[in-house]
Coordinates of C-alpha atoms in Angstrom, one line a residue:
Chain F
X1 CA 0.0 0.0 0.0
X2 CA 3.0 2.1 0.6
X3 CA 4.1 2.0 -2.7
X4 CA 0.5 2.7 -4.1
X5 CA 0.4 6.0 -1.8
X6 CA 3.7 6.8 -3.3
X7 CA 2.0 6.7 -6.7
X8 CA -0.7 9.0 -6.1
X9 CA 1.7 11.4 -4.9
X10 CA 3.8 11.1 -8.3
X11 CA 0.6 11.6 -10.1
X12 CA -0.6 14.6 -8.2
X13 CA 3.7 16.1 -9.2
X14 CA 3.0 15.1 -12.9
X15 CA -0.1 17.2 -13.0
X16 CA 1.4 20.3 -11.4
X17 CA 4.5 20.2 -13.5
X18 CA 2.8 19.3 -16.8
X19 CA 0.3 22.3 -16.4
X20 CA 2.9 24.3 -15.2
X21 CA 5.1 23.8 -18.2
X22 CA 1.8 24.1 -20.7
X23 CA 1.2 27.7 -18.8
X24 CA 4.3 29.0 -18.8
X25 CA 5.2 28.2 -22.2
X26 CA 1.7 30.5 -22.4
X27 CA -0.6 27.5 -23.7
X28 CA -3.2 28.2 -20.9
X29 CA -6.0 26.5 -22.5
X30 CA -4.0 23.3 -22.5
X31 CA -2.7 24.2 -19.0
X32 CA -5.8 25.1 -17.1
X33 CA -7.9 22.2 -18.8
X34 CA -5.2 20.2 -17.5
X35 CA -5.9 21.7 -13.9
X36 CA -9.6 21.5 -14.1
X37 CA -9.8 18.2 -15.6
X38 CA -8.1 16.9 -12.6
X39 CA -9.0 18.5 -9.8
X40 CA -12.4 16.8 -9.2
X41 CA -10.6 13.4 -9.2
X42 CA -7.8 14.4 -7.6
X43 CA -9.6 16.4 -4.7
X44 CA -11.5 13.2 -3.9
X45 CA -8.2 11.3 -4.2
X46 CA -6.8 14.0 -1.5
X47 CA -9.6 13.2 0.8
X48 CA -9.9 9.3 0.3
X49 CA -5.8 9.9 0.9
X50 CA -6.4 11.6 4.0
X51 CA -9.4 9.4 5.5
X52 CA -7.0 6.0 5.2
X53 CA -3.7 7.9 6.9
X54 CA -6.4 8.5 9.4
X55 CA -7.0 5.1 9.7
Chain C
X1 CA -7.8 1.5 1.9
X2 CA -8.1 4.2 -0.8
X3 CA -11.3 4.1 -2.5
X4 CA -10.6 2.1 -5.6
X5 CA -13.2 4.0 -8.0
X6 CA -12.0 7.3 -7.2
X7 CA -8.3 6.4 -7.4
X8 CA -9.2 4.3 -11.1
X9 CA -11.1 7.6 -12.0
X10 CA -7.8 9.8 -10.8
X11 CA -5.6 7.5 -13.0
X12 CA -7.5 8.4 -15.9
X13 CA -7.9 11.8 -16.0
X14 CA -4.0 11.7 -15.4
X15 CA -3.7 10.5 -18.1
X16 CA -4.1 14.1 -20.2
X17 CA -0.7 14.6 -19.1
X18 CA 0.5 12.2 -22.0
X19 CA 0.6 15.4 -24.2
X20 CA 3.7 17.1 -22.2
X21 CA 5.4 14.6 -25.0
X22 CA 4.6 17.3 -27.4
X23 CA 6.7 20.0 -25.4
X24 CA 9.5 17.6 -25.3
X25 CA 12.7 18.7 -28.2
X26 CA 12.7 16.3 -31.4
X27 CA 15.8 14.4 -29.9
X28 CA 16.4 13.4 -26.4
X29 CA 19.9 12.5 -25.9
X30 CA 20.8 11.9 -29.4
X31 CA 17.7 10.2 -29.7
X32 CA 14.3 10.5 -31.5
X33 CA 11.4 11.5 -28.7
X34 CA 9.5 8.9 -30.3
X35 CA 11.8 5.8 -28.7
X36 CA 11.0 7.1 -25.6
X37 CA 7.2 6.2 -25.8
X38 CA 8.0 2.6 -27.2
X39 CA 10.3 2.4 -24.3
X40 CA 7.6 3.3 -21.7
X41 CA 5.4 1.1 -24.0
X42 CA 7.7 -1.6 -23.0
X43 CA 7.8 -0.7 -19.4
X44 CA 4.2 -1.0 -19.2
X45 CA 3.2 -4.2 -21.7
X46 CA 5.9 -5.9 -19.2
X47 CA 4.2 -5.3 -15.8
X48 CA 0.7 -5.8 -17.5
X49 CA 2.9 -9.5 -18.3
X50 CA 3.9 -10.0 -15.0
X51 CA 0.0 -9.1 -13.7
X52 CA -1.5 -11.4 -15.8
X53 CA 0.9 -14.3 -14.8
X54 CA 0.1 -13.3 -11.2
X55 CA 3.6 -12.4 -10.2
X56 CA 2.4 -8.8 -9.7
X57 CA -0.7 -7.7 -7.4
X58 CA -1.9 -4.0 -8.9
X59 CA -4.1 -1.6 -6.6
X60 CA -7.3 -0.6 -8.5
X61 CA -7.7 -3.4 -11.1
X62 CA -11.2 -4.6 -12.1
X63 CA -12.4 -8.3 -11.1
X64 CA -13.3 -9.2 -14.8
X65 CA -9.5 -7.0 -15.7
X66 CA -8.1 -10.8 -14.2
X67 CA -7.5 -12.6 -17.0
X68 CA -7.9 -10.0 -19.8
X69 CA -5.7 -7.2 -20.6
X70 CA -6.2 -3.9 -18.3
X71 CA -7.9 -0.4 -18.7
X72 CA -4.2 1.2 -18.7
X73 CA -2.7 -0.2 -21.0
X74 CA -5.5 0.2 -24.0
X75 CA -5.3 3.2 -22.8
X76 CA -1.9 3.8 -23.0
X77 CA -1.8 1.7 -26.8
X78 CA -4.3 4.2 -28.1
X79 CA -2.0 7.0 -27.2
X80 CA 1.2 5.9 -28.1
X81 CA -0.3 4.6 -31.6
X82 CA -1.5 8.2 -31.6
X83 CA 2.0 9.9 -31.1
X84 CA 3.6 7.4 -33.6
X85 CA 1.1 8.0 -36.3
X86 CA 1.5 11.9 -35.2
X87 CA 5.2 11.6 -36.1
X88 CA 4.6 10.2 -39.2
X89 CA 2.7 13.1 -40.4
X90 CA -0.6 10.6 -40.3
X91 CA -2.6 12.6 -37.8
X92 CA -2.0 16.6 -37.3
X93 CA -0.9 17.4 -33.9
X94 CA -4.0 19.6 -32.9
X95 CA -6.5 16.7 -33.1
X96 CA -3.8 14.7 -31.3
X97 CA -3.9 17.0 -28.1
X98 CA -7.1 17.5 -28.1
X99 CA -8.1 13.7 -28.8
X100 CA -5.7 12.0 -25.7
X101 CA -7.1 14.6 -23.5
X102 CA -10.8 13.9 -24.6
X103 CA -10.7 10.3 -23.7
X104 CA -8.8 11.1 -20.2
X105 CA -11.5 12.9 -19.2
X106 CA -14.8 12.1 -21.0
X107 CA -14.9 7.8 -20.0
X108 CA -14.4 8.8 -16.3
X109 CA -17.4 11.8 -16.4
X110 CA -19.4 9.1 -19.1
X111 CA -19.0 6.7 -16.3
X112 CA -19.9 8.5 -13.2
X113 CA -22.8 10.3 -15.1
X114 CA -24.4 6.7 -16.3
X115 CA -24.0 5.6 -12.3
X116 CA -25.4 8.4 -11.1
X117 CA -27.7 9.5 -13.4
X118 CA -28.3 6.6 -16.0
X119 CA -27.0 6.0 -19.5
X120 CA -29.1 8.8 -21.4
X121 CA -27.5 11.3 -19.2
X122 CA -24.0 9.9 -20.0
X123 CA -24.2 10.0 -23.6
X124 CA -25.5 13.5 -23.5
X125 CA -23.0 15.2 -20.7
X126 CA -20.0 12.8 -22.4
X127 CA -20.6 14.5 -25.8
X128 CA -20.3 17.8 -24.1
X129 CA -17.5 16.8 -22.3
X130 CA -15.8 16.0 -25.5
X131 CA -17.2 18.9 -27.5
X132 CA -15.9 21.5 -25.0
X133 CA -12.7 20.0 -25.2
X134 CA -12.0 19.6 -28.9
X135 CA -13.8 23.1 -29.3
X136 CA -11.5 24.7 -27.0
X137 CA -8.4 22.6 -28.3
X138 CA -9.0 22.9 -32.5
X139 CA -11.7 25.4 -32.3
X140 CA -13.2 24.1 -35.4
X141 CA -17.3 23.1 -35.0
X142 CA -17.7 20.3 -37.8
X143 CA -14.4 18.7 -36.1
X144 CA -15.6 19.3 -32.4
X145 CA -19.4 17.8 -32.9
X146 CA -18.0 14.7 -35.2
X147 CA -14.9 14.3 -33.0
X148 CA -17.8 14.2 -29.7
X149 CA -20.3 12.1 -31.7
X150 CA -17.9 9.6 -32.3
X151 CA -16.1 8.9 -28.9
X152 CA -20.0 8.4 -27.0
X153 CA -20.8 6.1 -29.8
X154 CA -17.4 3.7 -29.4
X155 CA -17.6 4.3 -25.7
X156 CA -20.7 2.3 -25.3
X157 CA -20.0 -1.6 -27.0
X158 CA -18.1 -3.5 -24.5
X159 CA -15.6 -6.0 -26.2
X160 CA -13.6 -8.4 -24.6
X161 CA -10.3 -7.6 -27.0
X162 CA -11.2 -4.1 -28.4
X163 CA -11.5 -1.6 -25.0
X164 CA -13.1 1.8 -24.9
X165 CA -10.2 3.1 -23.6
X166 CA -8.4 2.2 -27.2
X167 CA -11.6 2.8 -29.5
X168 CA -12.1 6.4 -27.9
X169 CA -9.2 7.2 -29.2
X170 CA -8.1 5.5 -32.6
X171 CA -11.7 5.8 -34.0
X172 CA -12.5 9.4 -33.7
X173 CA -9.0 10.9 -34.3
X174 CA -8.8 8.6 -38.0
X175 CA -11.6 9.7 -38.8
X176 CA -11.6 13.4 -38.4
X177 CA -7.8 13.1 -39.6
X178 CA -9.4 11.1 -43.1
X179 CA -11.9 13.9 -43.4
X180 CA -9.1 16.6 -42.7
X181 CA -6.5 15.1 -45.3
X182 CA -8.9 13.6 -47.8
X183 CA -10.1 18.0 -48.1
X184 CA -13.5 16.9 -47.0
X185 CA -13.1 18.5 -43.6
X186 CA -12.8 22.0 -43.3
X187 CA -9.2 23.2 -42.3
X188 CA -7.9 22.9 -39.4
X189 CA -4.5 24.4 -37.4
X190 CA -2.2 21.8 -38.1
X191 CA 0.3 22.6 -35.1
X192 CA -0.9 24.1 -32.2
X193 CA 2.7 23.1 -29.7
X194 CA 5.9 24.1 -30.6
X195 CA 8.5 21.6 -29.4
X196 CA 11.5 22.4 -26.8
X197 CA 11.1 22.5 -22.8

């Protein structure tokens, strides 16, 4: 499960830099549909995250 | 224990971030970009190996995704068959964006809207989904409304050996890219990325 949780937290560094790069290279429709495309998932990913450390 | 639906759902909408390939310079280390996708190709077709032969227990995976060949790596096929077509001058690069980020996002939201809401819903809020996002990517209507059309309709069959997560991908961007090339298709912009971090 470790390595799992270590996953999820490469995924959430993958979306930041990749919309990152796509914004500051000034494409910030690719960049922001990046964000918002991810931040519903990813904000229930952050709380099911946080629930199990809980645990 | 994470919430397996939520983290499958989170995997996929990841996925969009395939298109930083298009960022990346022609050659990376001497070396065309494209040999890096077959070698992540590799990476991944050798754990989905080593899953299937039960040497390797993944987080998140389906019952029925057992003994058949997982979500991820149709997924990652259709995109990889996407960026080597791409670099063959097969499919023009603005469709390619816009189609890998499409399917990242519009199965997930075509899923949760059929459980939540039934499948009428999901066919309707999917094609906006993908609408909005080809719209907003190639900005051209008859592409956006065909491009949507198509990935609801290939989303719904559910074959054993030909995955959604591939068909949303190959069918709609061949076909706009046949109607683009053949002149049929209005025009399109053909590059929309310029390469170099």
């Amino acid at each position: 499960m470790k390595i799992t949780e270590f996953y999820i937290y490469a995924m959430y560094l993958v979306v930041i830099i990749t919309s990152m790069l796509f914004i500051v290279k000034d494409y910030y429709i690719i960049g922001s549909l990046l964000i918002l495309g991810n931040l519903v998932p990813g904000y229930a990913m952050a709380n099911s995250l946080m629930g199990n450390n809980e645990n | 224990m994470f919430d397996e639906k939520i983290y499958r759902r989170f995997n996929h909408t990841v996925a969009a971030c395939f298109v930083i390939y298009f960022l990346f310079p022609q050659k990376i280390m001497g070396l065309e970009r494209i040999y890096l996708v077959i070698l992540l190709w590799i990476i991944i077709l050798g754990i989905e190996y080593l899953r299937l032969n039960k040497n390797l227990n993944l987080f998140g995976m389906r019952d029925y995704e057992s003994d058949r060949v997982a979500g991820f790596v149709w997924f990652a096929s259709g995109t990889f068959i996407i960026l080597g077509f791409y670099e063959m001058g097969a499919f023009p690069q603005s469709l390619a964006v816009a189609t890998i980020i499409m399917a990242a996002y519009t199965d997930p939201v075509i899923g949760e809207v059929n459980h939540k809401l039934g499948d009428r819903w999901g066919l309707g809020i999917g094609f906006v989904c993908s609408f909005a996002i080809y719209q907003l990517i190639v900005g051209v209507i008859f592409y956006s409304v065909l491009g949507g059309l198509i990935a609801v309709l290939v989303e719904r069959p559910k074959l054993k050996w030909f995955d959604d997560d591939l068909a949303m991908q190959i069918l709609p961007i061949s076909i706009l890219s046949i109607l683009w090339l053949s002149g049929i298709g209005p025009d399109l912009p053909e590059t929309i990325i310029e390469s170099g971090l």
